[in-house]
Short mmCIF file of C-alpha atoms in Angstrom, two decimals:
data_model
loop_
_atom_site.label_atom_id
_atom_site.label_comp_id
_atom_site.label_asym_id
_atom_site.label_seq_id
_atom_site.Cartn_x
_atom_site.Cartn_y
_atom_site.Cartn_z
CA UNK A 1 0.00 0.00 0.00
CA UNK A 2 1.44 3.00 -1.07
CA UNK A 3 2.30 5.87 1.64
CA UNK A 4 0.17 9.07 1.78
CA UNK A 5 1.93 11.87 0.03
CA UNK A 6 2.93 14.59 2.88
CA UNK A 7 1.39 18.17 2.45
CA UNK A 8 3.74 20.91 1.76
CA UNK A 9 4.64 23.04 4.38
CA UNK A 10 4.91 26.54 3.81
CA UNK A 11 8.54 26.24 5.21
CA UNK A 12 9.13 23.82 2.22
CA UNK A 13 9.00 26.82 0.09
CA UNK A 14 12.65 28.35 0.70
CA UNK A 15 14.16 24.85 -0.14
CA UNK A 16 11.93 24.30 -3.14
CA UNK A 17 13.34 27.78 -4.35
CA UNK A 18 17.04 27.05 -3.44
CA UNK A 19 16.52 23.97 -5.00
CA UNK A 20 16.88 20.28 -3.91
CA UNK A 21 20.45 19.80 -4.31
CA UNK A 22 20.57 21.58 -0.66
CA UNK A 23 18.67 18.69 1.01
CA UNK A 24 21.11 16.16 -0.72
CA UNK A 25 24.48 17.53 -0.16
CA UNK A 26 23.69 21.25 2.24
CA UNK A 27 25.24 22.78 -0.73
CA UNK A 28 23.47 24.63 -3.78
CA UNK A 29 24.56 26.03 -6.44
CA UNK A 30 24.68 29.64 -7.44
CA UNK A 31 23.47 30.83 -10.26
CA UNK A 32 25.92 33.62 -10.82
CA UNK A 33 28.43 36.13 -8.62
CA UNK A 34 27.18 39.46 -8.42
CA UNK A 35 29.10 42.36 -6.93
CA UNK A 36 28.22 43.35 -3.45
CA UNK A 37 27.82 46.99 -4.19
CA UNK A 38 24.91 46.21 -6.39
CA UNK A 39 22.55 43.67 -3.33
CA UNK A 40 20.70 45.47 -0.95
CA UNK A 41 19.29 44.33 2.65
CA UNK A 42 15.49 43.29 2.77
CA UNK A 43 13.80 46.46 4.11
CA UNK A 44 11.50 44.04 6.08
CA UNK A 45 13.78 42.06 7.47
CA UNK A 46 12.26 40.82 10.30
CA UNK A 47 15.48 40.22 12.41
CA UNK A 48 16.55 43.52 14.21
CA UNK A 49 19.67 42.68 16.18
CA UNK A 50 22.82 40.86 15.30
CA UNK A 51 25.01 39.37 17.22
CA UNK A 52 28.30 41.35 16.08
CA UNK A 53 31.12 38.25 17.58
CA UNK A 54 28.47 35.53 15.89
CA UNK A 55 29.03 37.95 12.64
CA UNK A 56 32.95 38.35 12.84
CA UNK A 57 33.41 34.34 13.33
CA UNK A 58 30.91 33.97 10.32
CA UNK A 59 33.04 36.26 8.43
CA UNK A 60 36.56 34.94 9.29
CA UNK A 61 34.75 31.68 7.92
CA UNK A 62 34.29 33.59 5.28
CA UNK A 63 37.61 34.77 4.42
CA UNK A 64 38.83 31.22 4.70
CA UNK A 65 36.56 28.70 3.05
CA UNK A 66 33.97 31.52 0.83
CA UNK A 67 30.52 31.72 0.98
CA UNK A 68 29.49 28.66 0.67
CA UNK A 69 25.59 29.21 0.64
CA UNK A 70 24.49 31.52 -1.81
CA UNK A 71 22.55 34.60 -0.93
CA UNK A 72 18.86 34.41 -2.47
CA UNK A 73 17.84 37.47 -3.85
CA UNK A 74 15.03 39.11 -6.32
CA UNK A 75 15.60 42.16 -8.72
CA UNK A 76 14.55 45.65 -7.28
CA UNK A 77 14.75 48.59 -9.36
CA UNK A 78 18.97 48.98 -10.65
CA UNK A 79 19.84 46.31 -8.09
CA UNK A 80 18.66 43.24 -5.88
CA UNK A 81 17.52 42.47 -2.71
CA UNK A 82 17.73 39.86 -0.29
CA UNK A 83 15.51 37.34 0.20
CA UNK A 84 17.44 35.10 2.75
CA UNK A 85 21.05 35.46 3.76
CA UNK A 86 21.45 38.69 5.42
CA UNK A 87 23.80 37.29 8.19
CA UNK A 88 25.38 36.16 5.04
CA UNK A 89 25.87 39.54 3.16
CA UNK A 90 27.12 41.40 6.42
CA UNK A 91 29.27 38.84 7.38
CA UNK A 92 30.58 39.25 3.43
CA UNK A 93 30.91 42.83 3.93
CA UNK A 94 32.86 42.92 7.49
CA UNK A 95 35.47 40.47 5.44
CA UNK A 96 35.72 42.57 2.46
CA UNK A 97 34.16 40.51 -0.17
CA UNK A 98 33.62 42.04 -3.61
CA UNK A 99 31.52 39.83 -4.90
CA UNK A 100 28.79 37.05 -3.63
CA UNK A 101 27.12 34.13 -4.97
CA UNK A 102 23.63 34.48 -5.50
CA UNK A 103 20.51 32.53 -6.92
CA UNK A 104 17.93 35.01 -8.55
CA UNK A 105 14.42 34.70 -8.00
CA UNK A 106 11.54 36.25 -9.17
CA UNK A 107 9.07 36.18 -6.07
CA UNK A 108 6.32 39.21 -4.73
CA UNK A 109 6.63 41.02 -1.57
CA UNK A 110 4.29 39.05 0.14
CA UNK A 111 6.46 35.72 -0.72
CA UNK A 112 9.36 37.62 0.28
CA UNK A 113 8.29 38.47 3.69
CA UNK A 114 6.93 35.12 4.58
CA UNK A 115 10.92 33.44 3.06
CA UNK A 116 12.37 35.94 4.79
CA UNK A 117 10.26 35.47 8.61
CA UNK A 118 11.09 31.44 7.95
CA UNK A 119 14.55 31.48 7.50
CA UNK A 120 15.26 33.73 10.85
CA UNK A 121 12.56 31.44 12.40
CA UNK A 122 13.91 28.10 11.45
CA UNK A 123 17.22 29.83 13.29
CA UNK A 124 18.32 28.81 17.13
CA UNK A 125 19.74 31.80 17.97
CA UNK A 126 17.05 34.40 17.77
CA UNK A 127 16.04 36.82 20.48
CA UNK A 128 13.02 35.46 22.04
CA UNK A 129 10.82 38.78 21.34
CA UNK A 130 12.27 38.70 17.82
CA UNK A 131 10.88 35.44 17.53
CA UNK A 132 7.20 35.62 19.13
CA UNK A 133 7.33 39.04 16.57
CA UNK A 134 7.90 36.89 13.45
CA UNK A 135 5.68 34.40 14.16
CA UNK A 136 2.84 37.79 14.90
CA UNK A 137 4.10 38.96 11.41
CA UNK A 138 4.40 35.70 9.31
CA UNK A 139 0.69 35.28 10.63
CA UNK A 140 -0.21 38.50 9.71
CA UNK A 141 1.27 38.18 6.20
CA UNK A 142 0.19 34.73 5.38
CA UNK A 143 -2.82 34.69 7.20
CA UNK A 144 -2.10 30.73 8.46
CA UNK A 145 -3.06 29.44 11.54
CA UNK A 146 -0.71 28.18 14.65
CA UNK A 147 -1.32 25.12 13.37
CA UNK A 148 0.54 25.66 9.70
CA UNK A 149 3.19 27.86 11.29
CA UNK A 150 4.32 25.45 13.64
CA UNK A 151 4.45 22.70 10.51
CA UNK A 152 6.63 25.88 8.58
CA UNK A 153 9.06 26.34 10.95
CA UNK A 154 8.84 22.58 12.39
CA UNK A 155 7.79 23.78 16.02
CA UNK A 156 4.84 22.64 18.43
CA UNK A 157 1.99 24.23 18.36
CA UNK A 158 2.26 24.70 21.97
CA UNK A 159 5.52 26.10 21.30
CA UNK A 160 4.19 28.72 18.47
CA UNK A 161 1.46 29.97 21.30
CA UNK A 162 3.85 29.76 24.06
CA UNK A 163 6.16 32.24 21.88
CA UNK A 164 3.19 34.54 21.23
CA UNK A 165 2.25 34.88 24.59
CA UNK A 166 5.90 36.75 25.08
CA UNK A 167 3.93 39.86 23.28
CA UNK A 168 1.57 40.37 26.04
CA UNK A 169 3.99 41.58 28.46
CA UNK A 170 4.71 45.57 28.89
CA UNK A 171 7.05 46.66 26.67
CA UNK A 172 9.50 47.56 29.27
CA UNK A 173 9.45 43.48 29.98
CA UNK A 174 9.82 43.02 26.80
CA UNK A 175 13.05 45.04 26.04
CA UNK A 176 14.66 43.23 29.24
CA UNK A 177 14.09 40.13 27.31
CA UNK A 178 15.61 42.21 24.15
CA UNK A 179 18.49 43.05 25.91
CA UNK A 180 18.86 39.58 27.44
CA UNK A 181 17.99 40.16 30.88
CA UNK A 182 14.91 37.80 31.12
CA UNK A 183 14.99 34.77 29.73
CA UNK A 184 11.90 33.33 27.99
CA UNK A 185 11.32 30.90 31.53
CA UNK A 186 11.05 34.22 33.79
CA UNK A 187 8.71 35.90 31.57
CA UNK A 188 6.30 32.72 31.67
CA UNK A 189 6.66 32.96 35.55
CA UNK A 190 6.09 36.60 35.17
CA UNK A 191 3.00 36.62 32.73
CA UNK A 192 1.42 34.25 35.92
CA UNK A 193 0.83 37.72 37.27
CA UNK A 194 -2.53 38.91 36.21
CA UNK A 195 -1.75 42.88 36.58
CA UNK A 196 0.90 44.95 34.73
CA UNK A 197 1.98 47.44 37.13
CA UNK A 198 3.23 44.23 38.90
CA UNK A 199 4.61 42.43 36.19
CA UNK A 200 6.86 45.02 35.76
CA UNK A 201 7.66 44.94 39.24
CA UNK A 202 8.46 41.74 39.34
CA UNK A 203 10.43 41.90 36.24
CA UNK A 204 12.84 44.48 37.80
CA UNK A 205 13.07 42.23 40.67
CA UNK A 206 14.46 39.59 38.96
CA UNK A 207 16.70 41.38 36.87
CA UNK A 208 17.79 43.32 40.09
CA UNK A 209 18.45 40.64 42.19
CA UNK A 210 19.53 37.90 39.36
CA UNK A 211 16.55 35.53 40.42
CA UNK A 212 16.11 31.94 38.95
CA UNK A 213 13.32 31.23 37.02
CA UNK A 214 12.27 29.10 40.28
CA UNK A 215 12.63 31.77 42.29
CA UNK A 216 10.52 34.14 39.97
CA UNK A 217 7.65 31.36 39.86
CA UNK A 218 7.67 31.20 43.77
CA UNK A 219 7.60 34.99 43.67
CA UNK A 220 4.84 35.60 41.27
CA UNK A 221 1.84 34.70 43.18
CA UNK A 222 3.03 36.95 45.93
CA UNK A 223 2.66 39.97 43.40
CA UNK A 224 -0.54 38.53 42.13
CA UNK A 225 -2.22 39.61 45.44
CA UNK A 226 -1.94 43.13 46.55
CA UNK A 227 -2.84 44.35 43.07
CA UNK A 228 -6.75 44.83 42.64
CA UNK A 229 -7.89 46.88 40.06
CA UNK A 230 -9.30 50.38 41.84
CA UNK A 231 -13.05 50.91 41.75
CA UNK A 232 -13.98 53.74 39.04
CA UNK A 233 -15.13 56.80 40.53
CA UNK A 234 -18.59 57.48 40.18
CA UNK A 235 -19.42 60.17 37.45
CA UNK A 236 -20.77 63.70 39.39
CA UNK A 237 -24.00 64.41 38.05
CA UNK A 238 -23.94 67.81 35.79
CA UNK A 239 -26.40 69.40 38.11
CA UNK A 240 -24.06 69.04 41.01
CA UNK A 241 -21.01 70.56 39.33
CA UNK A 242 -23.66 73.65 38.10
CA UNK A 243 -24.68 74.31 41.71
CA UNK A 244 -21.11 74.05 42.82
CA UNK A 245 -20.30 77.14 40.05
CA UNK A 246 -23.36 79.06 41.54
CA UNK A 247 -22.51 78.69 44.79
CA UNK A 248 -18.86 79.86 44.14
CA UNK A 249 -19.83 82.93 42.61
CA UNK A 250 -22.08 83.70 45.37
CA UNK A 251 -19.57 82.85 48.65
CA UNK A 252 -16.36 83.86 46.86
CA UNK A 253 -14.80 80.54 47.74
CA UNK A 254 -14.16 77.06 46.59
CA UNK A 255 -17.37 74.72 47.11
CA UNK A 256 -18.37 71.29 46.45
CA UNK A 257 -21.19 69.46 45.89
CA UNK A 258 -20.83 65.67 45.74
CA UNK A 259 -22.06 62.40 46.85
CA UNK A 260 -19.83 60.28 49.54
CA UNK A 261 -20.83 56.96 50.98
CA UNK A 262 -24.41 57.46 50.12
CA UNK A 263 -24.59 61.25 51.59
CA UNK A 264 -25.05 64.15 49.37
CA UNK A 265 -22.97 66.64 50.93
CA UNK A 266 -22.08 70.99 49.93
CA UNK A 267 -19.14 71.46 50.94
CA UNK A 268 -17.75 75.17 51.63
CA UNK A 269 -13.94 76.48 52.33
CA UNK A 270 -13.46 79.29 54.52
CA UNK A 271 -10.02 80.48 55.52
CA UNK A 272 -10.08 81.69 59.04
CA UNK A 273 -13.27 83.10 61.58
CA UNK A 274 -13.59 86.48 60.00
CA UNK A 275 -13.88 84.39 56.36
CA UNK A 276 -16.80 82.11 57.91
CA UNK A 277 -18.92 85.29 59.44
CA UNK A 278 -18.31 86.91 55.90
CA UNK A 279 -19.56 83.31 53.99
CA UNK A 280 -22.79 83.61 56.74
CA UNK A 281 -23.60 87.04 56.11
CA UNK A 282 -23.97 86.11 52.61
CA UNK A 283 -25.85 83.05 53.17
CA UNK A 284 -28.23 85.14 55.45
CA UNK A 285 -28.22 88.35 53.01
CA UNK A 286 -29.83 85.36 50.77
CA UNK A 287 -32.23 84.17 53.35
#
């Protein structure tokens, strides 16, 4: 009995492009060298940081042994862009390269983005944030559930929507995770806190003190408690706030008219005795 064919994966489509001779030996061929002067980066490249000593030892590889992967790229106006490879090209560029191998492919900007999200994705070394943004964005582009993603870029599901959950922390907890101050373990710990105020609390705890991830999970239902959310204020009625201008104008001083604990109350300022006889006589000049 013949096996059932497997479904492509979205993440299938970067090796169908570079061709199947990667698969078979991790080498492809490039279709042609192209001088570096004339490649320019993807201007949505989703990864924001790189790591500059992870760059220099690609680059001294470089200057030894080549670029052995060649850069993927599409025409774009008098030049190309990349498609995939951008650790590739700066690496290139840090160790003086004139020219690159490349494969040219024609491909749209939607393609683009989506090749461009899975090959940082597929990647061990990303920033968690920069990750749980990718897989945001390669949603957003695509439009495929958690489900497809985590086939693309050969995660668990529970793994995709772990990731995403990363992006409902403050931003301030997010760029200690950025910056490598949080690792991906504390901010599950810290997203156990239901309140953001004390997420970010927490957070700087952690990073302050150099807490474990244990620690941070023990700690986390002890800033869960003190933090209610406030009840609103009740709105003042317009009538209230119109007999509080009247009755300004008429006793020359601040007044108040408001509801506490069930009361109505009018409240009047005076500043000393000879203020409260003067704030009388008026009242009884009224009378």
């Amino acid at each position: 009995m013949p096996s059932p064919k497997k479904k492509p994966a979205l993440g299938r489509g970067l090796g169908s492009l570079m061709g199947e001779a990667q698969s078979e030996t991790g080498y492809t061929a490039a279709d042609t060298e192209m001088s570096i002067e004339q490649i320019k980066p993807n201007p949505n490249q989703p990864r924001t940081h790189f790591n500059e000593s992870q760059l220099e030892e690609l680059s001294e590889s470089i200057r030894e042994n080549g670029v052995l992967q060649p850069l993927l790229v599409r025409k774009s106006g008098k030049g190309y862009e990349i498609i995939a490879g951008e650790r590739r090209y700066q690496a290139s560029k840090i160790a003086g390269l004139e020219k690159v191998p490349v494969i040219i492919k024609e491909v749209d900007d939607q393609k683009m983005l989506e090749l461009a999200l899975i090959e940082n994705l597929q990647r061990s070394d990303l920033n968690p944030i920069e990750e749980a943004k990718g897989y945001k964005q390669l949603i957003k582009a695509s439009g495929m559930t958690q489900e497809a993603l985590s086939k693309a870029v050969s995660k668990s599901r529970s793994a995709i929507t772990n990731s995403l959950r990363l992006l409902d922390l403050p931003e301030v907890v997010q760029q200690m995770m950025y910056d490598g101050k949080l690792t991906a373990g504390h901010a599950r710990a810290i997203l156990a806190v239901p309140f953001e105020d004390a997420r970010i609390k927490l957070a700087e705890k952690v990073v302050a003190e150099g807490l474990s991830v244990r620690a941070t999970e023990n700690l986390a239902p002890l800033f869960s408690v003190g933090d209610t959310p406030k009840v609103p204020r009740p709105v003042t009625p317009q009538s209230y706030k119109k007999a509080a201008r009247a009755l300004r104008q008429v006793f020359n001083t601040n007044v108040k008219v408001r509801s506490t604990r069930g009361k109505n109350k009018i409240e009047i300022e005076f500043k000393d005795e000879d203020d409260l006889q003067r704030i009388l006589g008026s009242m009884i000049e009224l009378d």
